[in-house]
Coordinates of C-alpha atoms in Angstrom, one line a residue:
Chain A
X632 CA -26.5 24.5 25.6
X633 CA -27.6 24.0 29.2
X634 CA -24.6 22.5 30.9
X635 CA -24.7 20.9 34.4
X636 CA -21.2 20.7 35.9
X637 CA -20.8 18.2 38.7
X638 CA -17.6 18.7 40.7
X639 CA -16.3 16.5 43.4
X640 CA -13.0 17.7 44.9
X641 CA -12.5 18.6 48.6
X642 CA -10.1 21.5 48.0
X643 CA -11.2 24.7 46.3
X644 CA -7.5 25.6 45.7
X645 CA -6.8 22.4 43.8
X646 CA -5.7 22.1 40.2
X647 CA -9.1 20.6 39.5
X648 CA -10.9 23.6 41.0
X649 CA -8.8 25.9 38.9
X650 CA -9.7 23.9 35.8
X651 CA -13.4 24.0 36.8
X652 CA -13.2 27.8 37.1
X653 CA -11.5 28.1 33.8
X654 CA -14.0 25.7 32.2
X655 CA -17.2 27.3 33.5
X656 CA -15.9 30.7 32.4
X657 CA -15.1 29.5 29.0
X658 CA -18.5 27.8 28.5
X659 CA -20.3 31.0 29.6
X660 CA -18.1 33.1 27.3
X661 CA -19.4 30.9 24.5
X662 CA -23.0 31.6 25.5
X663 CA -23.8 28.4 27.3
X664 CA -25.9 28.3 30.5
X665 CA -24.0 26.6 33.2
X666 CA -25.4 25.2 36.5
X667 CA -22.9 23.8 39.1
X668 CA -23.3 21.0 41.6
X669 CA -20.2 21.4 43.7
X670 CA -20.8 18.3 45.8
X671 CA -18.3 19.1 48.6
X672 CA -19.5 22.7 48.9
X673 CA -23.1 21.4 49.0
X674 CA -22.1 18.9 51.7
X675 CA -23.9 16.4 49.5
X676 CA -25.1 13.3 51.4
X677 CA -23.1 10.4 49.9
X678 CA -24.8 7.5 51.4
X679 CA -28.0 6.0 50.0
X680 CA -30.3 4.9 52.9
X681 CA -33.9 4.7 53.9
X682 CA -34.1 8.5 54.5
X683 CA -33.8 9.1 50.7
X684 CA -37.1 7.4 50.1
X685 CA -38.9 8.2 53.3
X686 CA -38.8 4.6 54.3
X687 CA -40.5 3.6 57.5
X688 CA -37.6 1.9 59.4
X689 CA -40.1 -0.9 60.4
X690 CA -40.3 -1.8 56.7
X691 CA -37.7 -3.8 54.8
X692 CA -35.7 -1.6 52.5
X693 CA -35.8 -3.0 48.9
X694 CA -33.6 -0.3 47.4
X695 CA -34.9 -0.2 43.8
X696 CA -38.6 -0.6 44.4
X697 CA -38.5 1.9 47.3
X698 CA -36.7 4.4 45.0
X699 CA -39.3 3.9 42.3
X700 CA -42.2 4.3 44.7
X701 CA -40.8 7.5 46.2
X702 CA -39.9 8.8 42.7
X703 CA -43.4 8.3 41.4
X704 CA -45.1 9.8 44.4
X705 CA -42.8 12.8 44.6
X706 CA -41.4 11.7 48.0
X707 CA -37.7 11.4 47.2
X708 CA -35.7 13.7 49.4
X709 CA -35.4 17.3 48.3
X710 CA -31.7 17.1 47.4
X711 CA -32.2 14.2 45.1
X712 CA -35.2 15.8 43.4
X713 CA -33.1 19.0 42.8
X714 CA -30.4 17.0 41.1
X715 CA -32.9 15.1 38.9
X716 CA -34.4 18.5 37.9
X717 CA -31.0 19.8 36.9
X718 CA -30.5 16.7 34.8
X719 CA -33.8 17.2 33.1
X720 CA -32.7 20.8 32.3
X721 CA -29.2 19.9 31.1
X722 CA -28.3 19.1 27.5
X723 CA -24.7 18.3 28.6
X724 CA -23.3 17.1 31.9
X725 CA -19.7 17.4 33.0
X726 CA -18.5 14.9 35.7
X727 CA -15.3 16.4 37.1
X728 CA -13.3 14.6 39.8
X729 CA -9.9 13.3 40.8
X730 CA -9.6 9.5 40.1
X731 CA -9.3 7.8 43.5
X732 CA -8.8 4.0 43.6
X733 CA -9.6 4.0 39.8
X734 CA -13.1 5.4 40.5
X735 CA -15.0 8.5 41.6
X736 CA -14.6 9.8 45.1
X737 CA -17.3 8.4 47.4
X738 CA -19.3 11.7 47.4
X739 CA -19.7 11.4 43.6
X740 CA -20.4 7.6 43.7
X741 CA -23.2 8.5 46.1
X742 CA -24.6 11.0 43.6
X743 CA -25.0 8.1 41.2
X744 CA -26.4 5.8 43.8
X745 CA -28.9 8.4 45.1
X746 CA -29.9 10.5 42.1
X747 CA -30.2 7.8 39.4
X748 CA -33.1 6.1 41.1
X749 CA -35.1 3.2 39.7
X750 CA -37.8 4.7 37.5
X751 CA -35.5 7.5 36.5
X752 CA -31.9 6.2 36.0
X753 CA -32.7 2.5 35.6
X754 CA -35.8 0.3 35.3
X755 CA -37.2 2.9 32.8
X756 CA -39.7 1.2 30.4
X757 CA -41.5 2.3 27.3
X758 CA -45.3 1.9 26.8
X759 CA -44.8 -1.7 25.7
X760 CA -42.9 -2.6 28.9
X761 CA -39.5 -2.7 27.1
X762 CA -36.6 -1.6 29.3
X763 CA -34.9 1.5 28.0
X764 CA -31.2 1.6 28.6
X765 CA -27.8 1.7 26.8
X766 CA -28.5 4.6 24.5
X767 CA -32.1 5.0 25.4
X768 CA -33.6 6.1 28.7
X769 CA -34.6 9.1 30.8
X770 CA -31.4 11.0 29.9
X771 CA -31.2 10.2 26.2
X772 CA -30.3 13.1 23.9
X773 CA -27.8 14.4 26.5
X774 CA -24.0 14.5 26.2
X775 CA -21.7 13.5 29.1
X776 CA -18.1 14.5 29.5
X777 CA -15.9 12.9 32.1
X778 CA -13.0 15.0 33.4
X779 CA -10.5 13.5 35.7
X780 CA -6.9 13.7 37.0
X781 CA -4.5 10.9 37.9
X782 CA -1.0 11.0 39.4
X783 CA 0.3 8.3 37.0
X784 CA 1.8 9.0 33.6
X785 CA -0.3 8.5 30.4
X786 CA 1.6 5.4 29.2
X787 CA 0.7 3.5 32.3
X788 CA -3.0 3.9 31.4
X789 CA -2.4 2.9 27.7
X790 CA -3.8 -0.2 26.0
X791 CA -1.1 -2.4 27.6
X792 CA -0.2 -0.1 30.6
X793 CA 0.1 -1.4 34.1
X794 CA -3.0 0.2 35.5
X795 CA -5.2 -1.0 32.6
X796 CA -6.4 1.0 29.6
X797 CA -8.1 4.2 30.7
X798 CA -11.1 3.4 28.4
X799 CA -11.6 0.1 30.3
X800 CA -10.9 1.5 33.8
X801 CA -13.6 4.2 33.2
X802 CA -16.0 1.8 31.4
X803 CA -18.3 1.5 34.5
X804 CA -19.0 5.2 34.3
X805 CA -18.8 5.8 30.5
X806 CA -20.8 2.8 29.5
X807 CA -22.3 1.5 32.8
X808 CA -23.7 4.9 33.9
X809 CA -23.7 7.5 31.1
X810 CA -24.6 5.3 28.2
X811 CA -26.8 3.1 30.4
X812 CA -29.0 6.1 31.2
X813 CA -29.1 7.2 27.6
X814 CA -26.3 9.9 27.7
X815 CA -23.8 9.9 24.8
X816 CA -20.4 9.5 26.5
X817 CA -17.8 11.8 25.0
X818 CA -14.1 10.8 25.0
X819 CA -12.9 11.6 28.6
X820 CA -10.5 14.4 29.3
X821 CA -7.8 13.0 31.6
X822 CA -5.0 15.0 33.2
X823 CA -2.0 12.6 33.7
X824 CA 0.9 13.2 36.0
X825 CA -1.3 15.7 37.9
X826 CA 1.1 15.6 40.9
X827 CA 4.0 16.8 38.9
X828 CA 2.7 19.6 36.8
X829 CA 4.7 22.8 36.7
X830 CA 3.0 26.2 36.3
X831 CA 3.7 26.1 32.6
X832 CA 2.2 22.5 32.4
X833 CA -0.9 23.7 34.1
X834 CA -1.3 26.6 31.7
X835 CA -1.0 24.1 28.8
X836 CA -3.5 21.7 30.4
X837 CA -6.0 24.6 30.9
X838 CA -5.6 25.7 27.2
X839 CA -6.1 22.1 26.0
X840 CA -9.1 21.8 28.3
X841 CA -10.8 25.0 27.1
X842 CA -10.2 23.8 23.5
X843 CA -12.0 20.5 24.4
X844 CA -14.9 22.3 26.0
X845 CA -15.4 24.3 22.8
X846 CA -16.2 21.0 21.1
X847 CA -18.7 20.0 23.8
X848 CA -21.8 20.4 21.5
X849 CA -20.2 18.8 18.4
X850 CA -17.5 16.2 19.4
X851 CA -18.3 12.6 18.3
X852 CA -19.3 10.4 21.2
X853 CA -17.7 7.0 22.0
X854 CA -19.7 4.8 19.6
X855 CA -21.0 2.3 22.1
X856 CA -23.6 -0.1 20.8
X857 CA -27.3 0.4 21.4
X858 CA -28.9 -2.4 23.3
X859 CA -31.9 -2.3 20.9
X860 CA -29.7 -2.0 17.8
X861 CA -29.7 -5.7 16.9
X862 CA -26.0 -6.3 17.9
X863 CA -27.0 -8.4 21.0
X864 CA -29.1 -11.6 21.0
X865 CA -32.1 -12.4 23.1
X866 CA -29.8 -13.2 26.0
X867 CA -28.1 -9.8 25.8
X868 CA -24.9 -11.4 24.4
X869 CA -23.1 -9.9 21.4
X870 CA -24.0 -11.9 18.3
X871 CA -21.3 -14.3 17.2
X872 CA -20.9 -12.6 13.8
X873 CA -19.9 -9.3 15.5
X874 CA -16.3 -9.0 16.4
X875 CA -16.1 -12.8 16.1
X876 CA -14.1 -14.6 18.7
X877 CA -13.2 -11.4 20.6
X878 CA -13.9 -10.4 24.1
X879 CA -12.8 -7.5 26.3
X880 CA -14.7 -4.3 26.9
X881 CA -13.8 -2.8 23.5
X882 CA -16.2 -5.2 21.7
X883 CA -19.1 -3.0 23.0
X884 CA -18.0 -0.1 20.7
X885 CA -19.2 -0.2 17.1
X886 CA -16.4 -0.9 14.7
X887 CA -14.9 1.9 12.7
Chain B
X960 CA -7.3 -17.5 59.8
X961 CA -8.1 -14.0 61.0
X962 CA -10.9 -12.8 58.7
X963 CA -12.1 -9.2 58.4
X964 CA -15.6 -9.1 56.8
X965 CA -16.5 -5.7 55.4
X966 CA -20.3 -5.4 54.7
X967 CA -22.0 -2.5 53.0
X968 CA -25.8 -3.0 52.6
X969 CA -28.4 -0.6 54.1
X970 CA -30.9 -3.4 55.0
X971 CA -30.2 -6.0 57.7
X972 CA -33.1 -8.1 56.4
X973 CA -31.6 -8.3 52.9
X974 CA -30.4 -11.4 51.0
X975 CA -26.9 -10.1 51.4
X976 CA -27.3 -9.7 55.2
X977 CA -28.5 -13.3 55.3
X978 CA -25.6 -14.5 53.3
X979 CA -23.2 -12.5 55.6
X980 CA -24.8 -14.2 58.7
X981 CA -24.5 -17.6 57.1
X982 CA -20.9 -16.9 56.0
X983 CA -19.7 -15.6 59.3
X984 CA -21.2 -18.5 61.1
X985 CA -19.6 -21.0 58.7
X986 CA -16.1 -19.4 59.1
X987 CA -16.4 -19.5 62.9
X988 CA -17.6 -23.1 62.8
X989 CA -14.4 -23.9 60.9
X990 CA -12.3 -22.3 63.6
X991 CA -11.5 -18.9 62.0
X992 CA -11.6 -15.7 63.9
X993 CA -13.9 -13.2 62.2
X994 CA -14.0 -9.4 62.8
X995 CA -16.9 -7.5 61.2
X996 CA -17.0 -4.0 59.8
X997 CA -20.7 -3.4 59.0
X998 CA -20.4 0.0 57.5
X999 CA -24.0 1.0 57.6
X1000 CA -24.4 -0.2 61.2
X1001 CA -21.2 1.7 62.1
X1002 CA -22.6 4.8 60.4
X1003 CA -19.2 4.9 58.6
X1004 CA -18.3 8.4 57.3
X1005 CA -18.1 7.9 53.5
X1006 CA -16.5 11.2 52.5
X1007 CA -12.8 11.9 52.6
X1008 CA -12.2 15.4 53.7
X1009 CA -9.8 17.5 55.8
X1010 CA -11.2 16.2 59.0
X1011 CA -9.7 12.8 58.3
X1012 CA -6.2 14.2 58.4
X1013 CA -6.8 17.0 61.0
X1014 CA -6.1 19.5 58.3
X1015 CA -6.2 23.2 59.3
X1016 CA -8.9 24.6 57.0
X1017 CA -6.5 27.5 56.3
X1018 CA -4.1 25.1 54.7
X1019 CA -4.5 23.8 51.2
X1020 CA -5.6 20.1 51.3
X1021 CA -3.2 18.0 49.1
X1022 CA -4.9 14.7 49.8
X1023 CA -2.1 12.2 49.4
X1024 CA 0.6 14.1 51.3
X1025 CA -1.8 15.2 54.0
X1026 CA -2.8 11.5 54.5
X1027 CA 0.8 10.4 54.7
X1028 CA 1.7 13.1 57.2
X1029 CA -1.3 12.2 59.4
X1030 CA -0.6 8.5 59.0
X1031 CA 3.0 8.8 60.1
X1032 CA 2.3 11.1 63.0
X1033 CA -0.6 9.0 64.2
X1034 CA -3.1 11.8 63.6
X1035 CA -5.5 10.1 61.2
X1036 CA -9.0 10.1 62.6
X1037 CA -9.8 7.3 65.0
X1038 CA -12.3 5.5 62.7
X1039 CA -9.6 5.3 60.0
X1040 CA -6.9 4.0 62.4
X1041 CA -9.3 1.3 63.7
X1042 CA -9.9 0.0 60.1
X1043 CA -6.1 0.0 59.4
X1044 CA -5.6 -2.0 62.6
X1045 CA -8.2 -4.5 61.5
X1046 CA -6.4 -4.9 58.2
X1047 CA -3.0 -5.4 59.9
X1048 CA -4.7 -8.2 62.0
X1049 CA -6.5 -9.8 59.1
X1050 CA -5.1 -12.7 57.0
X1051 CA -8.2 -12.6 54.7
X1052 CA -10.6 -9.8 53.9
X1053 CA -14.1 -10.2 52.6
X1054 CA -15.6 -7.2 50.8
X1055 CA -19.4 -7.8 50.6
X1056 CA -21.8 -5.4 48.9
X1057 CA -24.5 -5.1 46.3
X1058 CA -23.2 -3.9 43.0
X1059 CA -24.6 -0.4 42.4
X1060 CA -23.8 1.3 39.1
X1061 CA -21.2 -1.4 38.5
X1062 CA -19.3 -0.4 41.6
X1063 CA -19.4 -0.5 45.4
X1064 CA -22.0 1.6 47.3
X1065 CA -20.6 5.0 48.2
X1066 CA -20.2 4.0 51.8
X1067 CA -17.7 1.3 50.7
X1068 CA -16.0 3.5 48.1
X1069 CA -15.4 5.9 50.9
X1070 CA -13.8 3.1 53.0
X1071 CA -11.2 2.7 50.2
X1072 CA -10.8 6.5 49.9
X1073 CA -10.3 7.0 53.6
X1074 CA -8.6 3.9 54.9
X1075 CA -6.1 3.1 52.2
X1076 CA -4.1 6.3 52.8
X1077 CA -0.9 7.3 51.2
X1078 CA 1.9 5.7 53.2
X1079 CA -0.4 2.7 53.9
X1080 CA -2.5 1.8 50.9
X1081 CA -0.4 3.6 48.2
X1082 CA 2.9 5.4 48.0
X1083 CA 4.5 2.6 50.1
X1084 CA 8.2 2.3 49.4
X1085 CA 10.9 -0.1 50.4
X1086 CA 14.3 0.9 51.8
X1087 CA 15.7 1.7 48.3
X1088 CA 12.8 4.1 47.5
X1089 CA 11.1 1.6 45.2
X1090 CA 7.3 1.8 45.2
X1091 CA 5.6 -1.4 46.4
X1092 CA 2.4 -2.1 44.7
X1093 CA 0.6 -4.8 42.5
X1094 CA 1.4 -7.8 44.5
X1095 CA 3.6 -6.1 47.0
X1096 CA 2.7 -3.4 49.6
X1097 CA 1.4 -3.0 53.1
X1098 CA -1.2 -5.7 52.7
X1099 CA 0.8 -8.3 50.9
X1100 CA 0.3 -11.9 52.1
X1101 CA -3.4 -11.3 52.6
X1102 CA -6.3 -12.8 50.6
X1103 CA -9.2 -10.7 49.4
X1104 CA -12.6 -12.1 48.4
X1105 CA -15.2 -9.9 46.7
X1106 CA -18.8 -10.9 47.3
X1107 CA -21.5 -9.1 45.4
X1108 CA -25.0 -9.4 44.0
X1109 CA -26.5 -8.1 40.8
X1110 CA -30.1 -8.1 39.4
X1111 CA -28.9 -9.1 35.9
X1112 CA -28.5 -12.7 34.7
X1113 CA -25.1 -14.3 34.5
X1114 CA -24.8 -14.3 30.7
X1115 CA -25.2 -10.5 30.5
X1116 CA -21.9 -10.3 32.5
X1117 CA -20.2 -12.9 30.4
X1118 CA -17.2 -12.4 28.1
X1119 CA -19.4 -10.8 25.4
X1120 CA -22.4 -9.9 27.6
X1121 CA -24.1 -6.5 27.4
X1122 CA -22.8 -5.2 30.7
X1123 CA -19.2 -6.1 30.1
X1124 CA -17.4 -9.2 31.4
X1125 CA -17.7 -9.3 35.2
X1126 CA -13.9 -9.8 35.5
X1127 CA -13.4 -6.5 33.7
X1128 CA -16.2 -4.6 35.4
X1129 CA -14.7 -5.5 38.8
X1130 CA -11.1 -4.9 37.7
X1131 CA -10.8 -1.6 39.5
X1132 CA -11.4 -3.4 42.8
X1133 CA -9.7 -6.7 42.1
X1134 CA -6.6 -5.4 40.4
X1135 CA -6.7 -1.6 41.2
X1136 CA -7.3 -1.9 44.9
X1137 CA -6.8 -5.5 46.2
X1138 CA -3.8 -6.5 44.1
X1139 CA -2.5 -2.9 44.1
X1140 CA -2.1 -3.0 47.9
X1141 CA -0.6 -6.4 47.8
X1142 CA -3.6 -8.6 48.5
X1143 CA -4.2 -11.7 46.5
X1144 CA -7.6 -11.3 44.8
X1145 CA -9.6 -14.5 44.8
X1146 CA -12.2 -15.2 42.1
X1147 CA -15.2 -13.1 43.1
X1148 CA -18.4 -14.7 44.3
X1149 CA -21.3 -13.1 42.4
X1150 CA -25.0 -13.8 43.0
X1151 CA -26.8 -13.1 39.7
X1152 CA -30.5 -12.5 39.2
X1153 CA -30.6 -11.5 42.9
X1154 CA -34.0 -9.8 42.4
X1155 CA -35.7 -12.9 41.3
X1156 CA -34.4 -15.6 43.7
X1157 CA -37.0 -18.0 45.1
X1158 CA -36.6 -19.4 48.6
X1159 CA -35.1 -22.6 47.1
X1160 CA -32.7 -20.5 45.0
X1161 CA -31.6 -18.6 48.1
X1162 CA -30.9 -21.9 49.9
X1163 CA -28.8 -23.1 47.0
X1164 CA -26.9 -19.8 46.8
X1165 CA -26.2 -20.0 50.5
X1166 CA -24.9 -23.6 50.2
X1167 CA -22.7 -22.6 47.3
X1168 CA -21.4 -19.6 49.3
X1169 CA -20.5 -21.7 52.3
X1170 CA -18.7 -24.1 50.1
X1171 CA -16.7 -21.2 48.6
X1172 CA -15.8 -19.9 52.0
X1173 CA -14.4 -23.3 53.0
X1174 CA -11.8 -22.7 50.3
X1175 CA -10.9 -19.2 51.6
X1176 CA -7.5 -20.3 52.9
X1177 CA -6.6 -22.4 49.8
X1178 CA -8.3 -21.2 46.7
X1179 CA -6.0 -20.1 43.9
X1180 CA -6.0 -16.3 43.5
X1181 CA -6.4 -14.6 40.2
X1182 CA -2.9 -14.7 38.7
X1183 CA -2.4 -11.0 38.1
X1184 CA 1.1 -10.0 37.1
X1185 CA 3.5 -8.6 39.7
X1186 CA 4.7 -5.1 38.8
X1187 CA 8.2 -6.1 39.8
X1188 CA 8.1 -9.5 38.0
X1189 CA 9.7 -8.4 34.8
X1190 CA 6.6 -8.4 32.6
X1191 CA 6.4 -4.6 32.4
X1192 CA 9.1 -2.4 30.9
X1193 CA 10.6 0.7 32.4
X1194 CA 7.5 2.7 31.3
X1195 CA 5.2 0.2 33.1
X1196 CA 3.9 -1.1 29.8
X1197 CA 3.6 -4.8 29.2
X1198 CA 6.6 -6.0 27.2
X1199 CA 5.9 -6.7 23.5
X1200 CA 6.8 -10.3 23.7
X1201 CA 4.1 -11.0 26.3
X1202 CA 0.6 -11.5 24.9
X1203 CA 1.9 -10.0 21.7
X1204 CA -0.5 -7.7 19.9
X1205 CA -3.2 -8.0 22.5
X1206 CA -4.8 -5.5 24.8
X1207 CA -7.8 -5.5 27.1
X1208 CA -7.7 -6.0 30.9
X1209 CA -7.1 -9.8 30.6
X1210 CA -3.5 -9.2 29.5
X1211 CA -2.7 -8.3 33.1
X1212 CA -3.2 -12.0 34.1
X1213 CA -0.4 -14.4 33.7
X1214 CA -1.1 -16.9 31.0
X1215 CA -2.3 -20.4 31.9

């Protein structure tokens, strides 16, 4: 497979960088092509502004429409176009970052803000004017694997853990970004207690990680519901007969 | 009250900028002191890196410990120290931004990453070495109001809406950042259908917004559970007798 590995950690001597090195090596050993976007090493511009879309400062910046206009006329800034080209090439995308304030570091958040432009990442329509998202869209057919590390122990991110269930804490990325743009979100790979790992722990994590990467082409994605699959009504609300009476983010997965 | 207004929108002629102008004026009219951090206007540095903590590039950057060392020795970069001073001064903080990919724009995410350092925003301990967080911490006693805008309609962010319930989508900020650092999270103010508002709609939103701001000192916060309140066991998991059998992020609110 063609694999794009997006890495967002400021320290090349970190646990995450070591896992990235191991992971990229393992994927290549298995015959995959790997392209890396090391956002800190690239000095990736995090902040979406008028420069991204060659906006005349005298004009009012309407972010989405300005993105779509620049996207369609080929006038997006070169760094954004390069990332979009990598996504078109990729069959799987690894998003690898430490979890900071229960989200991606700003440099990676800015990758989403800047690269997934209107007309490419959202506001994508088919020939009949129907919006394509949540299982359909420009990136459909691709797989996305989220890899992250947290200092806390696994139980504190469990279904009733203090920090919230990890599936819910990561929902904005897994469902709101990956699945939204059409990518099948794989179960995330999370390193817990990352501050406390011994050398032996790290070796075990790396082994577990390489085993997970070997399943990248075959692992079953999280079974989020398709927007167009009939589970939501005309107001985009889950139909009453599906998971009746329940709410919470888990209702957006198809039942076992 | 002393109110810090943190604003993160790239366009000063946007709906959000107009709401910010209205809101700041209203708070001042009511006799509050308002300090603004307009992150785009300040050209706020979004990306946390070794420069924040005056890290020698020859040393390995361990983010948390490096932040805490720099925090305690007064060596954090000047822009970060200025924001921490504003937070100490503030009795209420407004976080105002458009919702991009179901989260804050990168420039605001970077404000959390850089300002809420170890020793200040997390890893804060009392005299007995107990970690203070979730209702306790450096920012306890303060109120936090999240103000955001989305293009989607309100029902799609309802309890069973396609995008996920807004309370859950914003949980990482409301619970994972505001409440984590000790701030009482107020119910967020969300402008739905922001792309489609008529002039009359905008006037109605502004009126509703000013009414909400008048309740800033008195509105009941979201009743998240205190970590130290006895609801969680020694593994930081909700005790079985509380919301028995339930999971989902709503279990972290105290019952009515």
